[in-house]
Amino acid sequence: MITRTGAVCGGAALAAGVVTLFVAGISAVSTAAALVGVVLLAGGQLIQSGRLVDLASASLFLALLVAALQGATTTTVLVAGGATVLAWTFAHAAMDLYADLGTAPGTPVELTHVAGTTGLVGGSVVVTTLLFQLDVPALSPLALASVVLGAIALTAALRR
């Protein structure tokens, strides 16, 4: 049984960091950057340092960039990017929950946060991967501007 508030999110952050390590680690440089990121992520959570977590996430992102520059597939880059975002989000959530709740039971809240955020980011990665697989003809600049304007108008209408 988990007794420390933030442990679920912290564990999910480390798991997401490890996913980035395994997915983006296609060369010695990207593997080293991802490994440094995971170690810094664990250290940042142990000492409750948001700056260290940010540095860890930057290191994970560097691993993803190096992998992309060395020819990683689109799917690899998107999965590593999603895992990096999840690692950063969950690590900060773990620290914030611990700061707010202390030792109060927070496991249901954390499980809900982890499931919802993973579903949202995972869904975005899947949709983006599928869009990259489609062979869509190029849009004219006017058509693209119309789509963007329509999205802005729809967002503005939904906010009312």
PDB file of C-alpha atoms in Angstrom:
ATOM      1  CA  MET A   1       0.000   0.000   0.000  1.00  0.00           C
ATOM      2  CA  ILE A   2       1.294   3.451  -0.957  1.00  0.00           C
ATOM      3  CA  THR A   3       1.435   5.792   2.024  1.00  0.00           C
ATOM      4  CA  ARG A   4       3.264   8.834   0.678  1.00  0.00           C
ATOM      5  CA  THR A   5       1.236  11.316  -1.332  1.00  0.00           C
ATOM      6  CA  GLY A   6       2.809  11.826  -4.750  1.00  0.00           C
ATOM      7  CA  ALA A   7       4.253   8.314  -4.986  1.00  0.00           C
ATOM      8  CA  VAL A   8       1.859   7.217  -7.752  1.00  0.00           C
ATOM      9  CA  CYS A   9       2.603  10.269  -9.901  1.00  0.00           C
ATOM     10  CA  GLY A  10       6.305   9.987  -9.085  1.00  0.00           C
ATOM     11  CA  GLY A  11       6.369   6.360 -10.165  1.00  0.00           C
ATOM     12  CA  ALA A  12       4.485   7.224 -13.339  1.00  0.00           C
ATOM     13  CA  ALA A  13       7.021   9.997 -14.044  1.00  0.00           C
ATOM     14  CA  LEU A  14       9.909   7.550 -13.729  1.00  0.00           C
ATOM     15  CA  ALA A  15       8.100   5.007 -15.901  1.00  0.00           C
ATOM     16  CA  ALA A  16       7.541   7.659 -18.585  1.00  0.00           C
ATOM     17  CA  GLY A  17      11.212   8.639 -18.372  1.00  0.00           C
ATOM     18  CA  VAL A  18      12.221   5.013 -18.865  1.00  0.00           C
ATOM     19  CA  VAL A  19       9.915   4.814 -21.905  1.00  0.00           C
ATOM     20  CA  THR A  20      11.759   7.806 -23.367  1.00  0.00           C
ATOM     21  CA  LEU A  21      15.061   6.094 -22.578  1.00  0.00           C
ATOM     22  CA  PHE A  22      14.109   2.909 -24.408  1.00  0.00           C
ATOM     23  CA  VAL A  23      12.350   4.570 -27.336  1.00  0.00           C
ATOM     24  CA  ALA A  24      14.778   7.436 -28.010  1.00  0.00           C
ATOM     25  CA  GLY A  25      17.923   5.526 -27.101  1.00  0.00           C
ATOM     26  CA  ILE A  26      18.905   4.662 -30.660  1.00  0.00           C
ATOM     27  CA  SER A  27      22.530   5.765 -30.302  1.00  0.00           C
ATOM     28  CA  ALA A  28      25.097   6.166 -27.559  1.00  0.00           C
ATOM     29  CA  VAL A  29      24.527   9.932 -27.315  1.00  0.00           C
ATOM     30  CA  SER A  30      20.725   9.767 -27.159  1.00  0.00           C
ATOM     31  CA  THR A  31      20.873   6.877 -24.699  1.00  0.00           C
ATOM     32  CA  ALA A  32      23.287   8.781 -22.449  1.00  0.00           C
ATOM     33  CA  ALA A  33      21.132  11.920 -22.530  1.00  0.00           C
ATOM     34  CA  ALA A  34      18.004   9.927 -21.693  1.00  0.00           C
ATOM     35  CA  LEU A  35      19.790   8.035 -18.911  1.00  0.00           C
ATOM     36  CA  VAL A  36      20.975  11.310 -17.392  1.00  0.00           C
ATOM     37  CA  GLY A  37      17.386  12.565 -17.667  1.00  0.00           C
ATOM     38  CA  VAL A  38      15.971   9.579 -15.785  1.00  0.00           C
ATOM     39  CA  VAL A  39      18.592   9.859 -13.031  1.00  0.00           C
ATOM     40  CA  LEU A  40      17.953  13.609 -12.671  1.00  0.00           C
ATOM     41  CA  LEU A  41      14.205  12.965 -12.650  1.00  0.00           C
ATOM     42  CA  ALA A  42      14.568  10.520  -9.759  1.00  0.00           C
ATOM     43  CA  GLY A  43      16.874  12.913  -7.914  1.00  0.00           C
ATOM     44  CA  GLY A  44      14.539  15.851  -8.474  1.00  0.00           C
ATOM     45  CA  GLN A  45      11.673  13.945  -6.939  1.00  0.00           C
ATOM     46  CA  LEU A  46      13.740  12.756  -3.986  1.00  0.00           C
ATOM     47  CA  ILE A  47      14.806  16.272  -3.017  1.00  0.00           C
ATOM     48  CA  GLN A  48      11.559  17.904  -4.244  1.00  0.00           C
ATOM     49  CA  SER A  49      13.329  20.191  -6.729  1.00  0.00           C
ATOM     50  CA  GLY A  50      11.258  21.556  -9.597  1.00  0.00           C
ATOM     51  CA  ARG A  51      14.363  22.934 -11.276  1.00  0.00           C
ATOM     52  CA  LEU A  52      16.027  19.540 -11.263  1.00  0.00           C
ATOM     53  CA  VAL A  53      12.880  18.002 -12.756  1.00  0.00           C
ATOM     54  CA  ASP A  54      12.927  20.695 -15.469  1.00  0.00           C
ATOM     55  CA  LEU A  55      16.588  19.928 -16.166  1.00  0.00           C
ATOM     56  CA  ALA A  56      15.755  16.218 -16.330  1.00  0.00           C
ATOM     57  CA  SER A  57      12.974  16.892 -18.816  1.00  0.00           C
ATOM     58  CA  ALA A  58      15.335  19.015 -20.904  1.00  0.00           C
ATOM     59  CA  SER A  59      17.792  16.110 -20.952  1.00  0.00           C
ATOM     60  CA  LEU A  60      15.030  13.722 -22.045  1.00  0.00           C
ATOM     61  CA  PHE A  61      14.046  16.191 -24.763  1.00  0.00           C
ATOM     62  CA  LEU A  62      17.680  16.406 -25.865  1.00  0.00           C
ATOM     63  CA  ALA A  63      17.712  12.622 -26.217  1.00  0.00           C
ATOM     64  CA  LEU A  64      14.619  12.843 -28.396  1.00  0.00           C
ATOM     65  CA  LEU A  65      16.180  15.581 -30.563  1.00  0.00           C
ATOM     66  CA  VAL A  66      19.390  13.604 -31.020  1.00  0.00           C
ATOM     67  CA  ALA A  67      17.365  10.527 -31.974  1.00  0.00           C
ATOM     68  CA  ALA A  68      15.373  12.573 -34.487  1.00  0.00           C
ATOM     69  CA  LEU A  69      18.534  14.025 -36.009  1.00  0.00           C
ATOM     70  CA  GLN A  70      20.000  10.541 -36.312  1.00  0.00           C
ATOM     71  CA  GLY A  71      17.065   9.258 -38.343  1.00  0.00           C
ATOM     72  CA  ALA A  72      14.480   7.998 -35.857  1.00  0.00           C
ATOM     73  CA  THR A  73      11.051   7.375 -37.337  1.00  0.00           C
ATOM     74  CA  THR A  74       8.177   9.787 -36.863  1.00  0.00           C
ATOM     75  CA  THR A  75       6.442   7.345 -34.544  1.00  0.00           C
ATOM     76  CA  THR A  76       9.572   6.983 -32.421  1.00  0.00           C
ATOM     77  CA  VAL A  77       9.916  10.751 -32.065  1.00  0.00           C
ATOM     78  CA  LEU A  78       6.235  11.217 -31.231  1.00  0.00           C
ATOM     79  CA  VAL A  79       6.205   8.444 -28.629  1.00  0.00           C
ATOM     80  CA  ALA A  80       9.399   9.745 -27.023  1.00  0.00           C
ATOM     81  CA  GLY A  81       7.973  13.277 -27.034  1.00  0.00           C
ATOM     82  CA  GLY A  82       4.737  12.123 -25.420  1.00  0.00           C
ATOM     83  CA  ALA A  83       6.642  10.166 -22.776  1.00  0.00           C
ATOM     84  CA  THR A  84       8.832  13.202 -22.059  1.00  0.00           C
ATOM     85  CA  VAL A  85       5.770  15.398 -21.578  1.00  0.00           C
ATOM     86  CA  LEU A  86       4.236  12.789 -19.269  1.00  0.00           C
ATOM     87  CA  ALA A  87       7.442  12.487 -17.231  1.00  0.00           C
ATOM     88  CA  TRP A  88       7.605  16.251 -16.683  1.00  0.00           C
ATOM     89  CA  THR A  89       3.887  16.553 -15.900  1.00  0.00           C
ATOM     90  CA  PHE A  90       3.780  13.634 -13.484  1.00  0.00           C
ATOM     91  CA  ALA A  91       6.951  14.683 -11.651  1.00  0.00           C
ATOM     92  CA  HIS A  92       5.602  18.181 -11.056  1.00  0.00           C
ATOM     93  CA  ALA A  93       2.200  16.781 -10.080  1.00  0.00           C
ATOM     94  CA  ALA A  94       3.855  14.482  -7.527  1.00  0.00           C
ATOM     95  CA  MET A  95       5.682  17.385  -5.914  1.00  0.00           C
ATOM     96  CA  ASP A  96       2.609  19.648  -5.992  1.00  0.00           C
ATOM     97  CA  LEU A  97       0.351  17.002  -4.465  1.00  0.00           C
ATOM     98  CA  TYR A  98       2.845  16.279  -1.719  1.00  0.00           C
ATOM     99  CA  ALA A  99       3.180  19.995  -0.982  1.00  0.00           C
ATOM    100  CA  ASP A 100      -0.601  20.464  -0.912  1.00  0.00           C
ATOM    101  CA  LEU A 101      -1.754  17.260   0.769  1.00  0.00           C
ATOM    102  CA  GLY A 102       1.251  16.218   2.827  1.00  0.00           C
ATOM    103  CA  THR A 103       0.503  12.756   4.138  1.00  0.00           C
ATOM    104  CA  ALA A 104      -3.225  12.838   3.392  1.00  0.00           C
ATOM    105  CA  PRO A 105      -4.456   9.975   1.214  1.00  0.00           C
ATOM    106  CA  GLY A 106      -4.225  11.038  -2.407  1.00  0.00           C
ATOM    107  CA  THR A 107      -3.953   7.762  -4.314  1.00  0.00           C
ATOM    108  CA  PRO A 108      -7.387   7.993  -6.013  1.00  0.00           C
ATOM    109  CA  VAL A 109      -6.637  11.537  -7.167  1.00  0.00           C
ATOM    110  CA  GLU A 110      -3.226  10.514  -8.446  1.00  0.00           C
ATOM    111  CA  LEU A 111      -4.540   7.457 -10.276  1.00  0.00           C
ATOM    112  CA  THR A 112      -7.198   9.595 -11.935  1.00  0.00           C
ATOM    113  CA  HIS A 113      -4.617  12.191 -12.949  1.00  0.00           C
ATOM    114  CA  VAL A 114      -2.221   9.574 -14.314  1.00  0.00           C
ATOM    115  CA  ALA A 115      -4.937   7.754 -16.268  1.00  0.00           C
ATOM    116  CA  GLY A 116      -6.517  10.892 -17.701  1.00  0.00           C
ATOM    117  CA  THR A 117      -3.283  12.584 -18.662  1.00  0.00           C
ATOM    118  CA  THR A 118      -1.846   9.410 -20.174  1.00  0.00           C
ATOM    119  CA  GLY A 119      -5.044   8.934 -22.182  1.00  0.00           C
ATOM    120  CA  LEU A 120      -4.972  12.514 -23.441  1.00  0.00           C
ATOM    121  CA  VAL A 121      -1.286  12.525 -24.395  1.00  0.00           C
ATOM    122  CA  GLY A 122      -1.429   8.970 -25.755  1.00  0.00           C
ATOM    123  CA  GLY A 123      -4.472   9.822 -27.858  1.00  0.00           C
ATOM    124  CA  SER A 124      -2.700  12.881 -29.221  1.00  0.00           C
ATOM    125  CA  VAL A 125       0.334  10.787 -30.142  1.00  0.00           C
ATOM    126  CA  VAL A 126      -1.850   8.196 -31.905  1.00  0.00           C
ATOM    127  CA  VAL A 127      -3.826  10.809 -33.861  1.00  0.00           C
ATOM    128  CA  THR A 128      -0.666  12.675 -34.854  1.00  0.00           C
ATOM    129  CA  THR A 129       1.024   9.444 -35.922  1.00  0.00           C
ATOM    130  CA  LEU A 130      -1.990   8.548 -38.062  1.00  0.00           C
ATOM    131  CA  LEU A 131      -2.015  12.006 -39.618  1.00  0.00           C
ATOM    132  CA  PHE A 132       1.638  11.614 -40.585  1.00  0.00           C
ATOM    133  CA  GLN A 133       0.750   8.328 -42.296  1.00  0.00           C
ATOM    134  CA  LEU A 134      -1.929   9.925 -44.490  1.00  0.00           C
ATOM    135  CA  ASP A 135      -1.087  11.180 -47.940  1.00  0.00           C
ATOM    136  CA  VAL A 136      -3.016  14.439 -47.973  1.00  0.00           C
ATOM    137  CA  PRO A 137      -2.581  16.906 -50.810  1.00  0.00           C
ATOM    138  CA  ALA A 138      -1.064  20.244 -49.860  1.00  0.00           C
ATOM    139  CA  LEU A 139      -3.485  22.981 -48.795  1.00  0.00           C
ATOM    140  CA  SER A 140      -3.362  26.396 -50.346  1.00  0.00           C
ATOM    141  CA  PRO A 141      -2.371  29.189 -47.945  1.00  0.00           C
ATOM    142  CA  LEU A 142      -5.911  30.635 -48.160  1.00  0.00           C
ATOM    143  CA  ALA A 143      -7.484  27.288 -47.254  1.00  0.00           C
ATOM    144  CA  LEU A 144      -5.070  26.825 -44.349  1.00  0.00           C
ATOM    145  CA  ALA A 145      -5.794  30.350 -43.096  1.00  0.00           C
ATOM    146  CA  SER A 146      -9.535  29.632 -43.325  1.00  0.00           C
ATOM    147  CA  VAL A 147      -9.159  26.463 -41.270  1.00  0.00           C
ATOM    148  CA  VAL A 148      -7.129  28.296 -38.601  1.00  0.00           C
ATOM    149  CA  LEU A 149      -9.659  31.169 -38.528  1.00  0.00           C
ATOM    150  CA  GLY A 150     -12.496  28.670 -38.203  1.00  0.00           C
ATOM    151  CA  ALA A 151     -10.752  26.915 -35.302  1.00  0.00           C
ATOM    152  CA  ILE A 152     -10.220  30.240 -33.538  1.00  0.00           C
ATOM    153  CA  ALA A 153     -13.860  31.226 -34.067  1.00  0.00           C
ATOM    154  CA  LEU A 154     -15.067  27.850 -32.788  1.00  0.00           C
ATOM    155  CA  THR A 155     -12.845  28.096 -29.711  1.00  0.00           C
ATOM    156  CA  ALA A 156     -14.086  31.629 -29.020  1.00  0.00           C
ATOM    157  CA  ALA A 157     -17.695  30.502 -29.366  1.00  0.00           C
ATOM    158  CA  LEU A 158     -17.174  27.574 -26.989  1.00  0.00           C
ATOM    159  CA  ARG A 159     -15.648  29.823 -24.304  1.00  0.00           C
ATOM    160  CA  ARG A 160     -18.875  31.874 -23.994  1.00  0.00           C
TER     161      ARG A 160
END
